[in-house]
mmCIF file of C-alpha atoms and ligand atoms in Angstrom:
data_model
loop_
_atom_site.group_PDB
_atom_site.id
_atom_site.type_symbol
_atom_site.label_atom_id
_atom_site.label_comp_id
_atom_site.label_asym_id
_atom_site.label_seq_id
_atom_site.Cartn_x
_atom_site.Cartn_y
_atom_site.Cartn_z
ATOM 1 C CA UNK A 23 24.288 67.752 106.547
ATOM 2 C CA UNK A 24 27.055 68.982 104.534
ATOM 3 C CA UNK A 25 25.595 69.595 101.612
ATOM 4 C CA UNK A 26 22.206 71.718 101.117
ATOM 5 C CA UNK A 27 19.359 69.139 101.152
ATOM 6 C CA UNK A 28 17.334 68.761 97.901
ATOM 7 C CA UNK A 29 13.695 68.260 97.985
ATOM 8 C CA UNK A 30 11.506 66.239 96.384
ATOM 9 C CA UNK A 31 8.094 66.172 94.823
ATOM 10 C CA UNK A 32 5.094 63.536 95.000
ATOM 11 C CA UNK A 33 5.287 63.666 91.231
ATOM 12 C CA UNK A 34 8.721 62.340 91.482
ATOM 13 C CA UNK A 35 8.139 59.356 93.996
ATOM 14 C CA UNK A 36 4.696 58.595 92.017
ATOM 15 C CA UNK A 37 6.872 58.582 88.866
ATOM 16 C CA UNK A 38 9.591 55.743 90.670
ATOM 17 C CA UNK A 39 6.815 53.901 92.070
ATOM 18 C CA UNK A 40 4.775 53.932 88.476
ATOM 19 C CA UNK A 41 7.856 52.367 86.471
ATOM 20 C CA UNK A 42 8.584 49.756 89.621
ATOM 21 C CA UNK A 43 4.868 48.802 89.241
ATOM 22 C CA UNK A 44 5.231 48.565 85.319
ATOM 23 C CA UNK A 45 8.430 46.855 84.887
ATOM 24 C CA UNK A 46 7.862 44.455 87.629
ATOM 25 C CA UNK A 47 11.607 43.652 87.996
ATOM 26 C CA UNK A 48 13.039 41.375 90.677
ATOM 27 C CA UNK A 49 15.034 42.195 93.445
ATOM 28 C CA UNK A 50 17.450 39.215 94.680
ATOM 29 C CA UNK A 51 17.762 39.230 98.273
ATOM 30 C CA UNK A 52 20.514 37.744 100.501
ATOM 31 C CA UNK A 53 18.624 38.839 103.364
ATOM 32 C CA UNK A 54 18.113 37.555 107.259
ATOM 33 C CA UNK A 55 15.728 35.037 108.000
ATOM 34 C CA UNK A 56 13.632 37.311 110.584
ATOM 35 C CA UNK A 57 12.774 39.650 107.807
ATOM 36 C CA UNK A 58 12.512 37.438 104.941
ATOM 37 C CA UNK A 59 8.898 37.684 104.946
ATOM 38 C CA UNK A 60 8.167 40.664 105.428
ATOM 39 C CA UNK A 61 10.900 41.934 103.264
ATOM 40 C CA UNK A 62 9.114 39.918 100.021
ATOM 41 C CA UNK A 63 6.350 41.174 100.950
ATOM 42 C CA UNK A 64 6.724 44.670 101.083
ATOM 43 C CA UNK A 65 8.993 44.228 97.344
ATOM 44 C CA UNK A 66 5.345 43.070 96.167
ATOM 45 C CA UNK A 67 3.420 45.638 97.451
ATOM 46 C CA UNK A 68 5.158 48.030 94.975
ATOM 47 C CA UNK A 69 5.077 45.217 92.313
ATOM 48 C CA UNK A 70 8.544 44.012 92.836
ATOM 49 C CA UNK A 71 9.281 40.433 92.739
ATOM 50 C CA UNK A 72 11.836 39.069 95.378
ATOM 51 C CA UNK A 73 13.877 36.127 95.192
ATOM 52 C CA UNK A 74 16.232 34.939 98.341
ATOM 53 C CA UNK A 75 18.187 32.278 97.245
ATOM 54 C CA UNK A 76 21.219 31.937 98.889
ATOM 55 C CA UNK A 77 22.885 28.581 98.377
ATOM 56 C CA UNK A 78 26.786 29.163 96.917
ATOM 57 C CA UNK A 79 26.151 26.834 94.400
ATOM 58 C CA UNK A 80 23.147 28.617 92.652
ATOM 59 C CA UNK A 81 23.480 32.405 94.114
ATOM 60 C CA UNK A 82 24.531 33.506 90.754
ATOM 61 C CA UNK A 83 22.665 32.177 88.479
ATOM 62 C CA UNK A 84 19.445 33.239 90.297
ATOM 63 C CA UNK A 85 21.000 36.805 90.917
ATOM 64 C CA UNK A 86 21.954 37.581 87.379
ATOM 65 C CA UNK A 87 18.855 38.199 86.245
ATOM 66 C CA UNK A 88 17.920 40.489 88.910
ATOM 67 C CA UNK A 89 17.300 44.206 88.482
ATOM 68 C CA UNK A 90 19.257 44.702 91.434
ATOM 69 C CA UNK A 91 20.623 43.177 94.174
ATOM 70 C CA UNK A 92 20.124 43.075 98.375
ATOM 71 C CA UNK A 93 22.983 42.104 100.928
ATOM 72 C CA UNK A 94 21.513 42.249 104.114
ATOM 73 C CA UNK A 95 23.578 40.862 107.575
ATOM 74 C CA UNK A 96 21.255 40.226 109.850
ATOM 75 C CA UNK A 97 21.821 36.660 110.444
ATOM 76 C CA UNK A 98 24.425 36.015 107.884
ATOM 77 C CA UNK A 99 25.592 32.248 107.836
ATOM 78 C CA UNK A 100 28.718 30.451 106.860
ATOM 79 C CA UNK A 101 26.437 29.834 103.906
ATOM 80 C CA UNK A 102 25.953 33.617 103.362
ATOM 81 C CA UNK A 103 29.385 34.520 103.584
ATOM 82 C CA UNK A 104 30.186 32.450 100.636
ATOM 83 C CA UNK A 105 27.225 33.743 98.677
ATOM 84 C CA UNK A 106 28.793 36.896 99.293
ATOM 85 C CA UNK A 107 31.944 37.233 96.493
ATOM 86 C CA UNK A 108 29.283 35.396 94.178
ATOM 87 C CA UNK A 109 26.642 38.186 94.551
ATOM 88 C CA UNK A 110 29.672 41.145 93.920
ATOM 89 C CA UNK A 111 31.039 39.519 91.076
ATOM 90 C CA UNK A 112 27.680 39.113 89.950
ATOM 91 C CA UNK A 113 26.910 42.933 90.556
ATOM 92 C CA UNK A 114 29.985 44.085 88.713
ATOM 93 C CA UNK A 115 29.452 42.008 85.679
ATOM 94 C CA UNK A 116 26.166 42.683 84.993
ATOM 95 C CA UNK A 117 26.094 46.257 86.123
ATOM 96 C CA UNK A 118 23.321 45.790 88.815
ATOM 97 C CA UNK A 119 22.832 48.034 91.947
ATOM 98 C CA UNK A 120 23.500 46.540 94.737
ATOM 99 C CA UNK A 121 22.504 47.700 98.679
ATOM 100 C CA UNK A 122 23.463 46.803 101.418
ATOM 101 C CA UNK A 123 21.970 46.787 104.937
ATOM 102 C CA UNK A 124 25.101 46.099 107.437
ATOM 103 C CA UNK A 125 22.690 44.944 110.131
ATOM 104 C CA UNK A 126 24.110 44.842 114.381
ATOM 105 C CA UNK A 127 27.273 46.006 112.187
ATOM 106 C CA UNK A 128 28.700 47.616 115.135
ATOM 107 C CA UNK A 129 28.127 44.123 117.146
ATOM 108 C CA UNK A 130 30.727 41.867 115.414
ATOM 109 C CA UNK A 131 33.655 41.654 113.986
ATOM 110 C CA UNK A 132 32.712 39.489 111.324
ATOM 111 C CA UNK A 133 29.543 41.638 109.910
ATOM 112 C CA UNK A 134 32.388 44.711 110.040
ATOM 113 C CA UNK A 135 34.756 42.581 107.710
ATOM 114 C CA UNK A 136 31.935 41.149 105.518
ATOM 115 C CA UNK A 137 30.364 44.593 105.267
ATOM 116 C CA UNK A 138 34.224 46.055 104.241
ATOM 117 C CA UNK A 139 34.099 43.476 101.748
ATOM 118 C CA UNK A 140 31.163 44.499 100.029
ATOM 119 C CA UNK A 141 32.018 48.071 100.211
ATOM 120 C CA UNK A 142 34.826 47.359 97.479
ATOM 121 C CA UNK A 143 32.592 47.633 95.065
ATOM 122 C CA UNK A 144 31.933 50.760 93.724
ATOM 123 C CA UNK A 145 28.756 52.458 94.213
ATOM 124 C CA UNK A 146 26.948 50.221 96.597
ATOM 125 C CA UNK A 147 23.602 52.010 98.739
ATOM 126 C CA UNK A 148 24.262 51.288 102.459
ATOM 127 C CA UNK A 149 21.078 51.848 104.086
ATOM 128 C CA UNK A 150 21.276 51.646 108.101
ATOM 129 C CA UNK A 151 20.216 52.993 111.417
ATOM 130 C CA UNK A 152 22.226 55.901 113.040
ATOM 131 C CA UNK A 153 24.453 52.964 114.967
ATOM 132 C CA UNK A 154 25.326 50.775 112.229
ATOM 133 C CA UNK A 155 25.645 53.916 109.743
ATOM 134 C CA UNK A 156 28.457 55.720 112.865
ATOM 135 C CA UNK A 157 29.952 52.001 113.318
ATOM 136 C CA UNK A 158 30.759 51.864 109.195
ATOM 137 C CA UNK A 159 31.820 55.595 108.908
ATOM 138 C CA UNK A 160 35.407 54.293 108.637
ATOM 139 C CA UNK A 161 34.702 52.285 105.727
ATOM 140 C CA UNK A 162 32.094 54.118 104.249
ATOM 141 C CA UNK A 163 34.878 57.371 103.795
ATOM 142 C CA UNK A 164 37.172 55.149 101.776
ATOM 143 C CA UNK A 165 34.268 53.144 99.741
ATOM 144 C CA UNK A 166 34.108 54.572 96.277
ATOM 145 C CA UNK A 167 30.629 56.269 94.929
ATOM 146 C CA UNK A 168 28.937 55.007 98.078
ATOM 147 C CA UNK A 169 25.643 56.593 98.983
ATOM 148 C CA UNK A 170 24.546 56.745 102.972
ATOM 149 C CA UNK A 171 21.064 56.192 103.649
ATOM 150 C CA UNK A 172 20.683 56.917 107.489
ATOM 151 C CA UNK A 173 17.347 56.278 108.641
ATOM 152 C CA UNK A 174 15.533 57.173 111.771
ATOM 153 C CA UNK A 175 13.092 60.227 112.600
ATOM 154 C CA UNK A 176 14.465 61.899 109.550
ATOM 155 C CA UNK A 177 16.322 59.662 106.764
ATOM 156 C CA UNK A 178 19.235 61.256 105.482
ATOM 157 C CA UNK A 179 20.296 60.608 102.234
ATOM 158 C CA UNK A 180 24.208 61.706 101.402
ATOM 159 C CA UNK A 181 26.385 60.787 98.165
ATOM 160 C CA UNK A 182 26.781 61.379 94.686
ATOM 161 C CA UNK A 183 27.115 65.368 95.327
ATOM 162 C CA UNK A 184 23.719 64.780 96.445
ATOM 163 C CA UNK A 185 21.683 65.091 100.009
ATOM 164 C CA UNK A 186 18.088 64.467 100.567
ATOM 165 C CA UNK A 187 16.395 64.635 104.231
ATOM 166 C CA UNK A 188 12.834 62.269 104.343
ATOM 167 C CA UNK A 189 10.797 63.700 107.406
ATOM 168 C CA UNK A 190 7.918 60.633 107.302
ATOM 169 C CA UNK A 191 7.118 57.827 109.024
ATOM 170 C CA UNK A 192 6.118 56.902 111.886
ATOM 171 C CA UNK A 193 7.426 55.855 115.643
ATOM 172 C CA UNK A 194 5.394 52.364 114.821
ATOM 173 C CA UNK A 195 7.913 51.644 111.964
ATOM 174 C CA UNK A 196 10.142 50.623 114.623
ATOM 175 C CA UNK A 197 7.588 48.198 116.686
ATOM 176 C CA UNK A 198 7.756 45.629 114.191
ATOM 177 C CA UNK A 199 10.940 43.734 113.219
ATOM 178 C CA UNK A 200 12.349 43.442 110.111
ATOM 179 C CA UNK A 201 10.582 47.334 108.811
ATOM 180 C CA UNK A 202 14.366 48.779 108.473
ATOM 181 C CA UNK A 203 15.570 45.190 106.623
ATOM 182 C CA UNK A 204 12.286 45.801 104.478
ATOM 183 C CA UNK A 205 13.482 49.842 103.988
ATOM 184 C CA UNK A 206 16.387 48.187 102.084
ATOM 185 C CA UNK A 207 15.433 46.115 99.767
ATOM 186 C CA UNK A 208 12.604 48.899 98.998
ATOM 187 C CA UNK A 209 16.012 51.016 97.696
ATOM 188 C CA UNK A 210 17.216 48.531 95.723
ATOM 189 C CA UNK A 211 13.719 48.363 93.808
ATOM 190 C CA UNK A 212 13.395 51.959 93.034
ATOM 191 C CA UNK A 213 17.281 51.820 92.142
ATOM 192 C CA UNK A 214 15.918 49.289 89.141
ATOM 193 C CA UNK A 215 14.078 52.392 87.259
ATOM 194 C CA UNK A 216 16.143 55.770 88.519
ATOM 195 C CA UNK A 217 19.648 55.797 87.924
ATOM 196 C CA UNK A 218 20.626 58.584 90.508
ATOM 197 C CA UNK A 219 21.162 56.437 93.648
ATOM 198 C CA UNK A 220 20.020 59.234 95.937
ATOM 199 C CA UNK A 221 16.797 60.051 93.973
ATOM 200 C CA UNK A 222 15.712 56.376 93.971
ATOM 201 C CA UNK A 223 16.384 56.050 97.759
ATOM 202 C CA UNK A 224 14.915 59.241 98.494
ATOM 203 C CA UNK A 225 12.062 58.220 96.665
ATOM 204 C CA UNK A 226 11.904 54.916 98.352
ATOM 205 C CA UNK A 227 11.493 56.023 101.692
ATOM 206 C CA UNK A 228 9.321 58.808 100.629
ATOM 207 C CA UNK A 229 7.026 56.171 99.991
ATOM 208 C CA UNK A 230 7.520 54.168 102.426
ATOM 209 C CA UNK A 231 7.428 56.750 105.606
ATOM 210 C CA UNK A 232 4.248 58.227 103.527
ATOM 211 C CA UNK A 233 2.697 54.631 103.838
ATOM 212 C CA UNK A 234 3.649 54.467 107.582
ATOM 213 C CA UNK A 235 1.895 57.383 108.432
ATOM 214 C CA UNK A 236 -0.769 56.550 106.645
ATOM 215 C CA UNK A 237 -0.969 52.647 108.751
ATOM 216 C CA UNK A 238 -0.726 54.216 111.663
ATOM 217 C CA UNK A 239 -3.831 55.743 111.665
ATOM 218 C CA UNK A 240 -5.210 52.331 110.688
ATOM 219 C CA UNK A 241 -3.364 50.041 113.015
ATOM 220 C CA UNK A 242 -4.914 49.384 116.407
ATOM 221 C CA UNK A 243 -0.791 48.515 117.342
ATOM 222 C CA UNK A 244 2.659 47.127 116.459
ATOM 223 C CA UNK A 245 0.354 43.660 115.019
ATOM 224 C CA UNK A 246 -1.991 44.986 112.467
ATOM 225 C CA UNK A 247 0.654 48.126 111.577
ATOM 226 C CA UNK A 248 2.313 46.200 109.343
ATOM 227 C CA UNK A 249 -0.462 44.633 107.752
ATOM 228 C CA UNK A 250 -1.639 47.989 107.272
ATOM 229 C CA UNK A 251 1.650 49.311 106.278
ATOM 230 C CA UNK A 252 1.168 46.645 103.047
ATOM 231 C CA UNK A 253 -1.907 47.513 102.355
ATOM 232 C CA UNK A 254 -1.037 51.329 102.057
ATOM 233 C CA UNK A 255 2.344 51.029 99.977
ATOM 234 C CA UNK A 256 0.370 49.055 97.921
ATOM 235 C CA UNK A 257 -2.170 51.531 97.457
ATOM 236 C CA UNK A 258 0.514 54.384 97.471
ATOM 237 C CA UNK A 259 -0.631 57.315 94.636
ATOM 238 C CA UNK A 260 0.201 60.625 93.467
ATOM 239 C CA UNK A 261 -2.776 62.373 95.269
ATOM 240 C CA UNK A 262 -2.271 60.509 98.833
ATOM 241 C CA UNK A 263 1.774 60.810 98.351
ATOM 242 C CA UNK A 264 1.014 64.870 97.506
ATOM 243 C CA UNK A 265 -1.970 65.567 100.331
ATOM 244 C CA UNK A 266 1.088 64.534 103.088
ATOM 245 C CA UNK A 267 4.086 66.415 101.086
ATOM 246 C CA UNK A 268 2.650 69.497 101.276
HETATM 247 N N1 LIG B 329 11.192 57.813 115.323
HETATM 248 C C1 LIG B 329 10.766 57.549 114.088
HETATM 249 N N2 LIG B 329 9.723 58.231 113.571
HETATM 250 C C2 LIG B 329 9.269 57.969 112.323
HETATM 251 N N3 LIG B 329 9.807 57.041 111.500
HETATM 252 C C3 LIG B 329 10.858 56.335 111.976
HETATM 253 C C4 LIG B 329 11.388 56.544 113.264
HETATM 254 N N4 LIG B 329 12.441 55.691 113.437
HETATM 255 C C5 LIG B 329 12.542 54.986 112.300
HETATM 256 N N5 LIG B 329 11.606 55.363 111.411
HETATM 257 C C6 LIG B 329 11.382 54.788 110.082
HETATM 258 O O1 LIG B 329 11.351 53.382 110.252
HETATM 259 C C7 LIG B 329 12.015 52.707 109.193
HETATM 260 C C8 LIG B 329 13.113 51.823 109.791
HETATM 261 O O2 LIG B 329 14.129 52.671 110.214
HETATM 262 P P1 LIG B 329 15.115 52.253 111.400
HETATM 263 O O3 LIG B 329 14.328 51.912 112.621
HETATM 264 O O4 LIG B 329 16.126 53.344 111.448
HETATM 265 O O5 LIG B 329 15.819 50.940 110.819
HETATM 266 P P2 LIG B 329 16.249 49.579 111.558
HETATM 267 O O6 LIG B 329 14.952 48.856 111.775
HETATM 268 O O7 LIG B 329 17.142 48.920 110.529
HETATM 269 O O8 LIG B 329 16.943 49.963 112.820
HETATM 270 C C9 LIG B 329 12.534 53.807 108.266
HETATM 271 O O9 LIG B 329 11.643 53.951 107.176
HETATM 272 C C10 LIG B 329 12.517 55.059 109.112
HETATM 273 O O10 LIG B 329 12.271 56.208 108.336
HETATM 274 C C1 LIG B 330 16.236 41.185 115.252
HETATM 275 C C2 LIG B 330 17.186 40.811 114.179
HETATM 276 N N1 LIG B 330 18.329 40.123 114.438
HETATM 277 C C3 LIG B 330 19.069 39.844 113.361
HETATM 278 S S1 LIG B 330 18.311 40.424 111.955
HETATM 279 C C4 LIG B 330 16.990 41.084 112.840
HETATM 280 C C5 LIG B 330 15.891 41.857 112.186
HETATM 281 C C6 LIG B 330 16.278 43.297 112.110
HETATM 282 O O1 LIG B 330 15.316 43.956 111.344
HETATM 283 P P1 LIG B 330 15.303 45.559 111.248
HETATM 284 O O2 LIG B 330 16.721 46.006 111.140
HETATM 285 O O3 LIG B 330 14.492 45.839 110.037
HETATM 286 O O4 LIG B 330 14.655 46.045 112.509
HETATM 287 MG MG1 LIG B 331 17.979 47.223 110.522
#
């Protein structure tokens, strides 16, 4: 970590959370069809709203009146790729936040390009896994404003002047698919009500690894975790976010 890491309080997080839960905005997701599900329903449990349309035809429209936007790889179509330069334009004429989650990025040519495409625009959140996140580093040193979010044991954060390490979760988070897709679009929410792009995601998987733990001593495995892991972002407060952030 380059920079010195700055910390974070449970007053913070509760205080993202509390204007996500109040403001209820939507989150537009171009996201892959293992994790739709799951993804929607972890935007709800912090009183997000998804959408996932995806058709070219409509993309925009039901984007622009998102609070912020989701591009996520994962199985990304012929479809998807031309919902792609809609969702961008979209983002840079309304001013939304956009992330993006450059799934098996480090697979295929064609999720490298797409995800170089994307990076164009200014100030997009890339939130990945340690492979994707070393596959993009390329592109990610000439994308402008970008913010890394690196997750794994401990998330880094890392743009914007800013660093921020998250040490929770839990080894579980990675026995169900579509947890990391979910991660994502859980950024883009808390990007909706904080400006600063590493405080929201920060914040987001403060909440979010917080949650895990707290499944995991719930879940009899992998199967009920992540009904669990609903049920406890859902319930997510200031006193059970401060009794684990010591
Ligand atoms: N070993 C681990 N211990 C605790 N939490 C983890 C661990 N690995 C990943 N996580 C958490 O699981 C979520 C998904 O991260 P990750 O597995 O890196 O994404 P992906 O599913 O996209 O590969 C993140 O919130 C991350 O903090
Ligand atoms: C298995 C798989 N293949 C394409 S997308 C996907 C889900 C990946 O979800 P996550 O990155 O959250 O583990
Ligand atoms: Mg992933």
């Amino acid at each position: 970590m380059s920079a010195a890491s700055a910390s974070l309080d449970a007053a913070q997080v509760a205080s993202i959370l509390a204007r996500v839960a109040e403001r209820r905005p939507r989150v537009h997701c171009l996201t892959n069809t293992v994790a739709q599900n799951v993804t929607a329903n972890m935007l709800l449990a912090v009183g997000a709203i998804p959408s996932m349309a995806s058709h070219p035809e409509e993309v925009a429209a039901v984007a622009a009146g998102a609070g912020a936007i989701l591009i996520n790889l994962g199985t990304i179509s012929s479809e998807g790729e031309r919902a792609i330069p809609k969702l961008l334009d979209v983002a840079r004429e309304r001013g939304l936040p956009l992330v993006l989650d450059p799934v098996f990025v480090e697979l295929s040519p064609l999720r490298m390009r797409l995800a170089q495409a994307v990076l164009r625009l200014p100030g997009v959140s890339v939130r990945g896994n340690a492979a994707e996140m070393a596959a993009l580093d390329p592109a990610l040193a000439r994308a402008q404003g970008v913010l890394r979010v690196t997750t794994g044991r401990i998330d880094r954060i890392e743009g914007a002047g800013s660093a921020y390490l998250v040490a929770h979760g839990h080894a579980l988070m990675t026995r169900v698919t579509g947890l990391g897709c979910a991660s994502s679009a859980l950024v883009a929410a808390c990007r909706t009500v904080e400006p600063d792009p590493a405080l929201a995601a920060a914040a987001a998987l403060t909440a979010y690894g917080i949650a895990g733990e707290i499944a995991a001593g719930r879940a009899a495995g992998p199967g009920s975790f992540a009904m669990h892991l609903i049920d406890a972002l859902a319930g997510l407060d200031e006193a059970a976010l401060a009794a684990r952030m010591g």
